[in-house]
Coordinates of C-alpha atoms in Angstrom, one line a residue:
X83 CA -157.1 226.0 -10.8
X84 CA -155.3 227.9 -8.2
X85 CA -158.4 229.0 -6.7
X86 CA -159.9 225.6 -6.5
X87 CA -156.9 224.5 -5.1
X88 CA -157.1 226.3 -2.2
X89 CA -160.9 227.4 -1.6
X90 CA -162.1 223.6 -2.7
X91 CA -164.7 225.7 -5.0
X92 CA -164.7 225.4 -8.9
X93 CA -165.1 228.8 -11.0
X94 CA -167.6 228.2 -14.0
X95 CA -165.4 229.5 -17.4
X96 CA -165.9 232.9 -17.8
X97 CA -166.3 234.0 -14.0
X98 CA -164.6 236.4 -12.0
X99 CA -164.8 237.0 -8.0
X100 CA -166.4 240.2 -6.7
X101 CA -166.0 241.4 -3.2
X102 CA -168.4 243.0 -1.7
X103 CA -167.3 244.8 1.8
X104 CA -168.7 246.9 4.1
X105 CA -165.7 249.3 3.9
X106 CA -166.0 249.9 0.7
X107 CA -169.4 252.0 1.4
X108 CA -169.3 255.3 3.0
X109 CA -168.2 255.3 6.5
X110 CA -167.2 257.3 9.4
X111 CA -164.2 255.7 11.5
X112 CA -162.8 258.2 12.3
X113 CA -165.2 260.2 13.6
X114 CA -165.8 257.4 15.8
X115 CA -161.9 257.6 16.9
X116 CA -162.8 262.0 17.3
X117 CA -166.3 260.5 19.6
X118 CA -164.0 257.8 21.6
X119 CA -161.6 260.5 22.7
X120 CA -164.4 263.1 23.7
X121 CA -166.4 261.0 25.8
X122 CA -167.0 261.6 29.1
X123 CA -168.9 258.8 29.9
X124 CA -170.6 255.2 28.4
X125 CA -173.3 256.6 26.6
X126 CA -171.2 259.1 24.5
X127 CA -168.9 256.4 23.9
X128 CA -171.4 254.0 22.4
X129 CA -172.1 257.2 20.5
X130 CA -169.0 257.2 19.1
X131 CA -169.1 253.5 18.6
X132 CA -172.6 253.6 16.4
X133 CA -170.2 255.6 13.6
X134 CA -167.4 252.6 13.5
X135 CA -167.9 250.6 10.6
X136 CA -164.8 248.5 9.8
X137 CA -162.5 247.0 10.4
X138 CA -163.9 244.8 13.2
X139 CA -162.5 245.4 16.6
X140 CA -163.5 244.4 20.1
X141 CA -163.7 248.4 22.3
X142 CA -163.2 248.3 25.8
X143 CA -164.3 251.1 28.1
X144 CA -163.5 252.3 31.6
X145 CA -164.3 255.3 33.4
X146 CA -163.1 256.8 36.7
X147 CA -166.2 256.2 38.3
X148 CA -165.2 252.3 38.1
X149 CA -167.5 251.3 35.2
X150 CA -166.3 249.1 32.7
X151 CA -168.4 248.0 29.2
X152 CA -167.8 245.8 26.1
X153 CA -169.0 246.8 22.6
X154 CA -168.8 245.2 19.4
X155 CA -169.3 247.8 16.7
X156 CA -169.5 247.7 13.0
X157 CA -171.7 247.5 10.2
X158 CA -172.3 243.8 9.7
X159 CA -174.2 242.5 6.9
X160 CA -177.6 240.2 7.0
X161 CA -177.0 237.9 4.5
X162 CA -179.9 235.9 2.8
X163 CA -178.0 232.6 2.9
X164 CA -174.8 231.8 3.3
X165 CA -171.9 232.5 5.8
X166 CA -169.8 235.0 3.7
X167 CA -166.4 231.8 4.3
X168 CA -166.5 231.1 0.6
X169 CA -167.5 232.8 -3.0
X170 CA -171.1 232.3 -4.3
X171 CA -172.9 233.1 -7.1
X172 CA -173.7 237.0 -7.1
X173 CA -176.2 237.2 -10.3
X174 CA -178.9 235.4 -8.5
X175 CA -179.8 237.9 -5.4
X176 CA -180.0 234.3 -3.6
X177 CA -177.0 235.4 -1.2
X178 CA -177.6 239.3 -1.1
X179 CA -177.5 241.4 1.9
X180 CA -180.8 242.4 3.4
X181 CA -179.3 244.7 5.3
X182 CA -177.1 245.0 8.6
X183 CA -177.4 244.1 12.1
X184 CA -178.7 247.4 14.1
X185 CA -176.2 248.4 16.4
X186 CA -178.6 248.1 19.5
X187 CA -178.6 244.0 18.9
X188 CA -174.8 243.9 19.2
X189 CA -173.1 242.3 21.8
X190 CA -172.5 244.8 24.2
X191 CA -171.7 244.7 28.7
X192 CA -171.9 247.1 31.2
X193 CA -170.5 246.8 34.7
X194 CA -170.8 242.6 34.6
X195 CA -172.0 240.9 37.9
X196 CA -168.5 239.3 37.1
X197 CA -166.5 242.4 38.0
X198 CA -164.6 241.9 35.0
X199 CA -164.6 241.7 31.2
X200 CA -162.1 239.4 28.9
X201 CA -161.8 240.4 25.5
X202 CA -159.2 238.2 23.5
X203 CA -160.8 237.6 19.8
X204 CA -162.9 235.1 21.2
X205 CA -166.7 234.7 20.6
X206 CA -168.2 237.8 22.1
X207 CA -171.8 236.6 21.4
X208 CA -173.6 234.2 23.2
X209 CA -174.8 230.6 21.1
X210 CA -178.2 231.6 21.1
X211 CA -177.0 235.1 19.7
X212 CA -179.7 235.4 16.3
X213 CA -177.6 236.8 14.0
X214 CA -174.1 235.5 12.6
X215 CA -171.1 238.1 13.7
X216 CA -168.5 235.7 12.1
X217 CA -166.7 231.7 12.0
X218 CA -163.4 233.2 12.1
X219 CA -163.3 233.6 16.0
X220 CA -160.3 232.4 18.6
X221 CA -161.3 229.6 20.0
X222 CA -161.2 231.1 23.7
X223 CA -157.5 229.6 25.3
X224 CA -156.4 233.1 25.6
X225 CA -159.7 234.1 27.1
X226 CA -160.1 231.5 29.1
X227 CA -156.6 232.2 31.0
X228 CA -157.1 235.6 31.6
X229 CA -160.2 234.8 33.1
X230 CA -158.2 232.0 35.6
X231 CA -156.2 234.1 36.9
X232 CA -158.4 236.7 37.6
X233 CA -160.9 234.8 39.4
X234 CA -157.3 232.9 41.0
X235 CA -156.1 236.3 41.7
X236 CA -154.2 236.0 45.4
X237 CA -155.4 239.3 46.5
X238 CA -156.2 242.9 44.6
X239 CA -155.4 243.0 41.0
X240 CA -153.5 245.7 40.9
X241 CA -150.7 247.5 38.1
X242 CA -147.9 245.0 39.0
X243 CA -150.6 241.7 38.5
X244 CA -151.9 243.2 34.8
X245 CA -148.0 242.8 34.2
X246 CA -147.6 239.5 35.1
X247 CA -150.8 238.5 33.2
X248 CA -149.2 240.2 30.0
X249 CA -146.3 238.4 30.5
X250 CA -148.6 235.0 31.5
X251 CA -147.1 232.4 28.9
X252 CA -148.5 229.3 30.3
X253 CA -149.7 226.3 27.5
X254 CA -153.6 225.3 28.0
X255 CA -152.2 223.3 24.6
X256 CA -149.7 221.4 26.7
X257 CA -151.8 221.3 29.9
X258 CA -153.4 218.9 28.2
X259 CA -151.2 216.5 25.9
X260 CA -148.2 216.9 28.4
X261 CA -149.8 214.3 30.6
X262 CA -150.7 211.7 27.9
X263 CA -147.1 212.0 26.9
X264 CA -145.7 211.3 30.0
X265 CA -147.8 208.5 30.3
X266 CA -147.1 206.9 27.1
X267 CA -144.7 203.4 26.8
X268 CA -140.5 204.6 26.0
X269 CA -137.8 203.1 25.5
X270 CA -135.5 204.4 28.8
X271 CA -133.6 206.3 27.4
X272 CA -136.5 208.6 25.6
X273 CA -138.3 208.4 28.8
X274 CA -135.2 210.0 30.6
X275 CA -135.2 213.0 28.4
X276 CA -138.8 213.4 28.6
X277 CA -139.0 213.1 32.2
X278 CA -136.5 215.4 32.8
X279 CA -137.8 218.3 30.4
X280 CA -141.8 217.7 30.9
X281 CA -142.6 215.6 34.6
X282 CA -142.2 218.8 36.8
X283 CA -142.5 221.7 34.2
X284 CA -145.5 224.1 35.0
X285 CA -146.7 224.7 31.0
X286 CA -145.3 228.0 30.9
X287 CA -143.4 228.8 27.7
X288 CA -141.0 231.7 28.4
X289 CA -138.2 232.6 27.1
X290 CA -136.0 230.4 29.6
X291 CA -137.4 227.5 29.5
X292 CA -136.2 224.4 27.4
X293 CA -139.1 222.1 28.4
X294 CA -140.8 224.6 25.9
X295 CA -138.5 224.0 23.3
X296 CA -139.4 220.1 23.7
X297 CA -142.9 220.3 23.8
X298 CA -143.8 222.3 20.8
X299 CA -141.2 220.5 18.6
X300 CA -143.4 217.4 20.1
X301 CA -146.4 219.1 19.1
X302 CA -145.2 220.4 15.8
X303 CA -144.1 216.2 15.2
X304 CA -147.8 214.7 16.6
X305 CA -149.5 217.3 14.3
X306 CA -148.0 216.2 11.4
X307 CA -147.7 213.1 12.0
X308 CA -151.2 212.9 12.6
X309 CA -152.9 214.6 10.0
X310 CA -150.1 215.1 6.9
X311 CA -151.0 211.2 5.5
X312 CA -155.3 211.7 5.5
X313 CA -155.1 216.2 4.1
X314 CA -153.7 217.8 1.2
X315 CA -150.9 220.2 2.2
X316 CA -152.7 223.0 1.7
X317 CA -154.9 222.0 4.8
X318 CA -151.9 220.7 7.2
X319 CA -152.4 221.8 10.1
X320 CA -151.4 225.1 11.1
X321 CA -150.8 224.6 15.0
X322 CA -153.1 227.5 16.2
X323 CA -156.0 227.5 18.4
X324 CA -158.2 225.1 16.2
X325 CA -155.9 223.2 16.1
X326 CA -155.7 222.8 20.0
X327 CA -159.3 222.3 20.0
X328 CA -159.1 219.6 17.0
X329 CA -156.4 217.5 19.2
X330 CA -158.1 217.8 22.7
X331 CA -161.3 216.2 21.5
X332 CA -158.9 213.4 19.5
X333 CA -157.0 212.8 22.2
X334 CA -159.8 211.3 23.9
X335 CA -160.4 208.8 21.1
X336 CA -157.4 206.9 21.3
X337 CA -158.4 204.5 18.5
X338 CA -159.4 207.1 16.5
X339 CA -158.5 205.9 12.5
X340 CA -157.2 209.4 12.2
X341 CA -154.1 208.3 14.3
X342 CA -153.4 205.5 12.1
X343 CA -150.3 206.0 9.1
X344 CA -152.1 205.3 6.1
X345 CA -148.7 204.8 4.9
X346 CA -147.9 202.1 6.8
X347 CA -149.9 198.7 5.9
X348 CA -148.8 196.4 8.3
X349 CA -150.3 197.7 11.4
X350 CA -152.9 200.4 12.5
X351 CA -151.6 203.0 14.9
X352 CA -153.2 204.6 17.9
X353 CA -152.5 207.7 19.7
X354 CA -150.2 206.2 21.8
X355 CA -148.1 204.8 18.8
X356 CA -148.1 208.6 17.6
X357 CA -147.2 210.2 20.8
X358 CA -144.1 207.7 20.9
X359 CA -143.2 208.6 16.8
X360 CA -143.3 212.3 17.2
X361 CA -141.3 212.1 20.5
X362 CA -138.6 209.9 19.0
X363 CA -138.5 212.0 15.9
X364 CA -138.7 215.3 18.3
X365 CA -135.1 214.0 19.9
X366 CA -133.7 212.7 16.8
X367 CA -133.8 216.2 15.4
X368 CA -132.9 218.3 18.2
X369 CA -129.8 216.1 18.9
X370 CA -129.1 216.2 15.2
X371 CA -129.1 220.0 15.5
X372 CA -127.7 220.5 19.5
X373 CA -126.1 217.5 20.3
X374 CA -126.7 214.7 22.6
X375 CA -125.9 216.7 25.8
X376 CA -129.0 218.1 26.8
X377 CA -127.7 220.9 28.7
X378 CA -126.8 222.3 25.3
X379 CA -130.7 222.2 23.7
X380 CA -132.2 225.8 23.2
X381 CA -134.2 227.5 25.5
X382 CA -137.9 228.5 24.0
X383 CA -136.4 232.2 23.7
X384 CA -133.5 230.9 21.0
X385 CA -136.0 229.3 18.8
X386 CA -138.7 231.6 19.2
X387 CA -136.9 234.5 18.8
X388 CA -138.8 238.4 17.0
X389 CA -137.2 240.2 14.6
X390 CA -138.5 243.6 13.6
X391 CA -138.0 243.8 9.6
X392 CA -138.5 247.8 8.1
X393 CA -141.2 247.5 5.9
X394 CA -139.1 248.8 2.8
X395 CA -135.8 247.9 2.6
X396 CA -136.1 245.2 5.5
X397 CA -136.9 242.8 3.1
X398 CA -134.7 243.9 0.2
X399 CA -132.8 240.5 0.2
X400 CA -129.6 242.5 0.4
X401 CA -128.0 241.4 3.7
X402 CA -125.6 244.7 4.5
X403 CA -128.8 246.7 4.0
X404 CA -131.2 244.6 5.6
X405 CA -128.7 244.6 8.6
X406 CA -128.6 248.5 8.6
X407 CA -132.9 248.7 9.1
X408 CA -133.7 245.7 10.7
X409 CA -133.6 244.4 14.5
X410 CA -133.0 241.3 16.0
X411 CA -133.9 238.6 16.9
X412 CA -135.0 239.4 20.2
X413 CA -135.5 236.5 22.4
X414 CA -138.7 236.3 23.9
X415 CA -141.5 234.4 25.8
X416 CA -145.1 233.3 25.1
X417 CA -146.6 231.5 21.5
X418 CA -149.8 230.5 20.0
X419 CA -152.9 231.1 22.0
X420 CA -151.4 232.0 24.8
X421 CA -151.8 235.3 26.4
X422 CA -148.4 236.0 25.7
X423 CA -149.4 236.0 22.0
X424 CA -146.3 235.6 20.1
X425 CA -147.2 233.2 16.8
X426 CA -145.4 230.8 14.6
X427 CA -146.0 229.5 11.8
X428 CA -146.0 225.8 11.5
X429 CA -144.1 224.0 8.8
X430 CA -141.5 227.1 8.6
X431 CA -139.9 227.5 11.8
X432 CA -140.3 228.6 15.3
X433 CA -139.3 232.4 14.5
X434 CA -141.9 235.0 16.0
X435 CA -144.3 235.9 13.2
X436 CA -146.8 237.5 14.5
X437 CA -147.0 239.4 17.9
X438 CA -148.8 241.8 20.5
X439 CA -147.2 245.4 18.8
X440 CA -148.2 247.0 22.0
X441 CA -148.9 246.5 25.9
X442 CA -150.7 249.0 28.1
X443 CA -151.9 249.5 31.7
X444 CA -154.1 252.5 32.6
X445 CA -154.7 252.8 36.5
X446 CA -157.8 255.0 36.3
X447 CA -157.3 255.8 40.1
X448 CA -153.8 257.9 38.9
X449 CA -153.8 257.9 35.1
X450 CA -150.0 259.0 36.0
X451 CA -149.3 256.0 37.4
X452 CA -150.2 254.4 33.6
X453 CA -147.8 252.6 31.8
X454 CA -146.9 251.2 28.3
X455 CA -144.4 249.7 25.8
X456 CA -144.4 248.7 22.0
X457 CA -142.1 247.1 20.1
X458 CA -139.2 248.9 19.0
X459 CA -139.2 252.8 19.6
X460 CA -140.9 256.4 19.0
X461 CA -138.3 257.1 15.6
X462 CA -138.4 255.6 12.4
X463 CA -135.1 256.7 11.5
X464 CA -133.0 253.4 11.6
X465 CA -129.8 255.4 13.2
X466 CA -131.6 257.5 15.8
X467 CA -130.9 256.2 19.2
X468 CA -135.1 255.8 19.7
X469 CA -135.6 253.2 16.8
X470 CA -135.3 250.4 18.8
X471 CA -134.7 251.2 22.4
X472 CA -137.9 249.8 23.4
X473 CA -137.6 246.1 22.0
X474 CA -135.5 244.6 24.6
X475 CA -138.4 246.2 26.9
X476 CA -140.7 244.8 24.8
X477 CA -139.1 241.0 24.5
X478 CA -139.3 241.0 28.5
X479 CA -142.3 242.5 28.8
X480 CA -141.4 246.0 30.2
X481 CA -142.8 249.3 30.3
X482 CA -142.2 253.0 30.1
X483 CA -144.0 255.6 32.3
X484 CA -147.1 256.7 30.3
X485 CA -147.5 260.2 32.1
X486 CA -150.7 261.9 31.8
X487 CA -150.5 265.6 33.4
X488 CA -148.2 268.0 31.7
X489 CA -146.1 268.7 34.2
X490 CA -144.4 265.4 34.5
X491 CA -144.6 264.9 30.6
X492 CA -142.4 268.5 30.8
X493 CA -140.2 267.2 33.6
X494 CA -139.5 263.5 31.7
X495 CA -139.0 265.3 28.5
X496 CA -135.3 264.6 26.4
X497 CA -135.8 267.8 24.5
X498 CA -138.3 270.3 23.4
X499 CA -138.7 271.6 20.0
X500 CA -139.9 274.8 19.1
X501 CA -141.9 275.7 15.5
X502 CA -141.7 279.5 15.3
X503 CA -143.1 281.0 12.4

């Protein structure tokens, strides 16, 4: 019951599920890690490439010569039938594998007559693309972003503009629904407090910003307030990029019956009714929790804050010990589908959840001139003074020097530690 509960598909008595995965066959990643470090130039990368089999990745390449390339590697199956989304039945050979695609027929770039190459989990294959790579893409915000500013790039992209585009924390989400919202029927005094958060703000969600805070309690009210009466819970909607997608095409139905309350029989709502409930219900809360002096709501960073749990005892339920390994909360920028990716999870709270672990420019002109941060330090001793060091670095999108010739590697050292035998 559990299982149909959330898959939707009934297990005949007597059944179990079997998985059948690639990784679970003899492989060779980490040759292919050995091959990616050797290479000297594209072709004895895609070497290297041909021996990774899982887990999927998206590999970038870029050479000092100025090349650049895209591959996507892996050993993909070639299914009969089916999509490989839900269970079927594995007595019949109707769903088998027939085999996998042959790493020539990936999707693979070299040198673009863009100039430039995006990668951001979105489809890497093109529609007409003959074999099926997967459904569980991104639905191409963060892509599409990247690709804005570089094509709106005021002049070279250089170290400094890579930054600013890792730090980029601007809403595609609200670039869209903002403006229906402001245009929407309140009574003045809701109409104040959104004009004053949302009329002039520029979509970016960083950690400053309180217009931020409005929006996406907004958008975590329309959501539900949309969808909650007509799905199950286990199908409310989760707030990511499918959800952006799923409300950008509504949006444009205004009369849609998926805007109207099936719990309410005395009237059929339109998106406009919605957009006025969730905003109401957006300032009821936040004065509930902050006050009526708007001065006083959070800033995006307060919500939205990361916290870095250790994997053992960070979750040992035992505050004094979590205290002594965890860190945090950081407040920080960015959210869902944004290239800032920082994600929440709808329906709990607005707490970071999930997160880029690392940033990192290499400037193949000077590979000393490389830089990159993660998110908390080099140690994993929770008292040594390099356990966290880097996470207020990380929460503001910094970096550290990554130095590449051994003498400035020597010079920056703290210490040097010497294993005599």
């Amino acid at each position: 019951t559990p299982f149909k509960d959330k898959s939707g598909v009934e297990l005949p008595p007597n059944y179990v599920i079997a998985l059948a995965w690639t990784a679970l066959t003899p492989n060779s990643p980490f040759e292919a890690i050995w091959g990616f470090d050797k290479a000297q130039n594209w072709e004895e990368f895609r070497g290297a490439a041909r021996l990774w089999s899982v887990p999927a990745q998206n590999l970038v390449y870029a050479d000092v010569d100025g090349n650049i390339g895209y591959q996507t590697p892996g050993t993909i199956p070639i299914r009969k039938n089916g999509d490989g989304t839900l269970p079927v039945p594995g007595w019949t050979g109707e769903y088998d594998w027939t085999g996998f695609i042959p790493f020539d027929e990936l999707p693979y770039a070299f040198n673009p007559q863009s100039g430039y190459i995006v990668t951001a989990n979105n489809q890497a294959n093109p529609r007409d693309y003959p074999y099926l790579i997967t459904k569980d893409w991104d639905y191409g915000q963060r892509a599409a972003r990247i690709a804005d500013m570089i094509q709106n790039a005021p002049g070279k992209i250089d170290a400094a503009t890579i930054q600013s585009m890792h730090g980029d924390s601007k809403s595609l989400n609200a670039e869209v629904l903002v403006p229906i919202l402001l245009s929407v029927n309140l009574d003045p005094g809701l109409a104040a407090v959104r004009d004053q958060f949302l009329a002039s703000w520029d979509y970016q969600e960083t950690a400053n910003s309180q217009a931020a805070s409005v929006f996406e309690w907004f958008w975590w009210n329309a959501l539900m307030d949309t969808f909650q009466d007509e799905l199950p819970q286990d199908y409310w909607p989760g707030g990511g990029s499918r959800w952006y997608v799923v409300m950008r095409n509504l949006v444009q139905k205004p009369d849609s019956p998926w805007w109207d309350d099936q719990a309410t029989t005395d009237k059929v709502e339109n998106r406009d009714d919605i957009f006025v409930r969730a905003f109401e219900e957006t300032v009821t809360q936040i004065q509930k929790e902050y006050g009526k002096d708007t001065a006083k709501w959070p800033e995006w960073g307060k919500l939205h804050g990361a916290t870095f749990r250790n994997q053992t005892l960070g979750k040992s339920g035992i505050g004094p010990i979590e205290a002594l390994f965890n860190r945090g909360p950081f407040v920080t920028g960015g959210g869902k589908s944004v290239v800032n990716a920082t994600g929440w999870t709808m329906g709990s709270s607005f707490e970071v959840d999930w997160l880029p672990s690392e940033r990192e420019i290499v400037d193949l002109g000077n590979l000393n001139n490389s830089l990159a941060g993660h998110t908390t330090g080099q140690s994993g001793h929770a008292f040594h003074p390099h356990y966290d060091d880097m996470a207020p670095m990380w929460a503001t999108v910094g970096y550290a020097p990554m130095w590449w010739d051994q003498a400035s590697v020597i010079n920056d050292a703290e210490g040097h530690l010497r294993l005599v035998p």
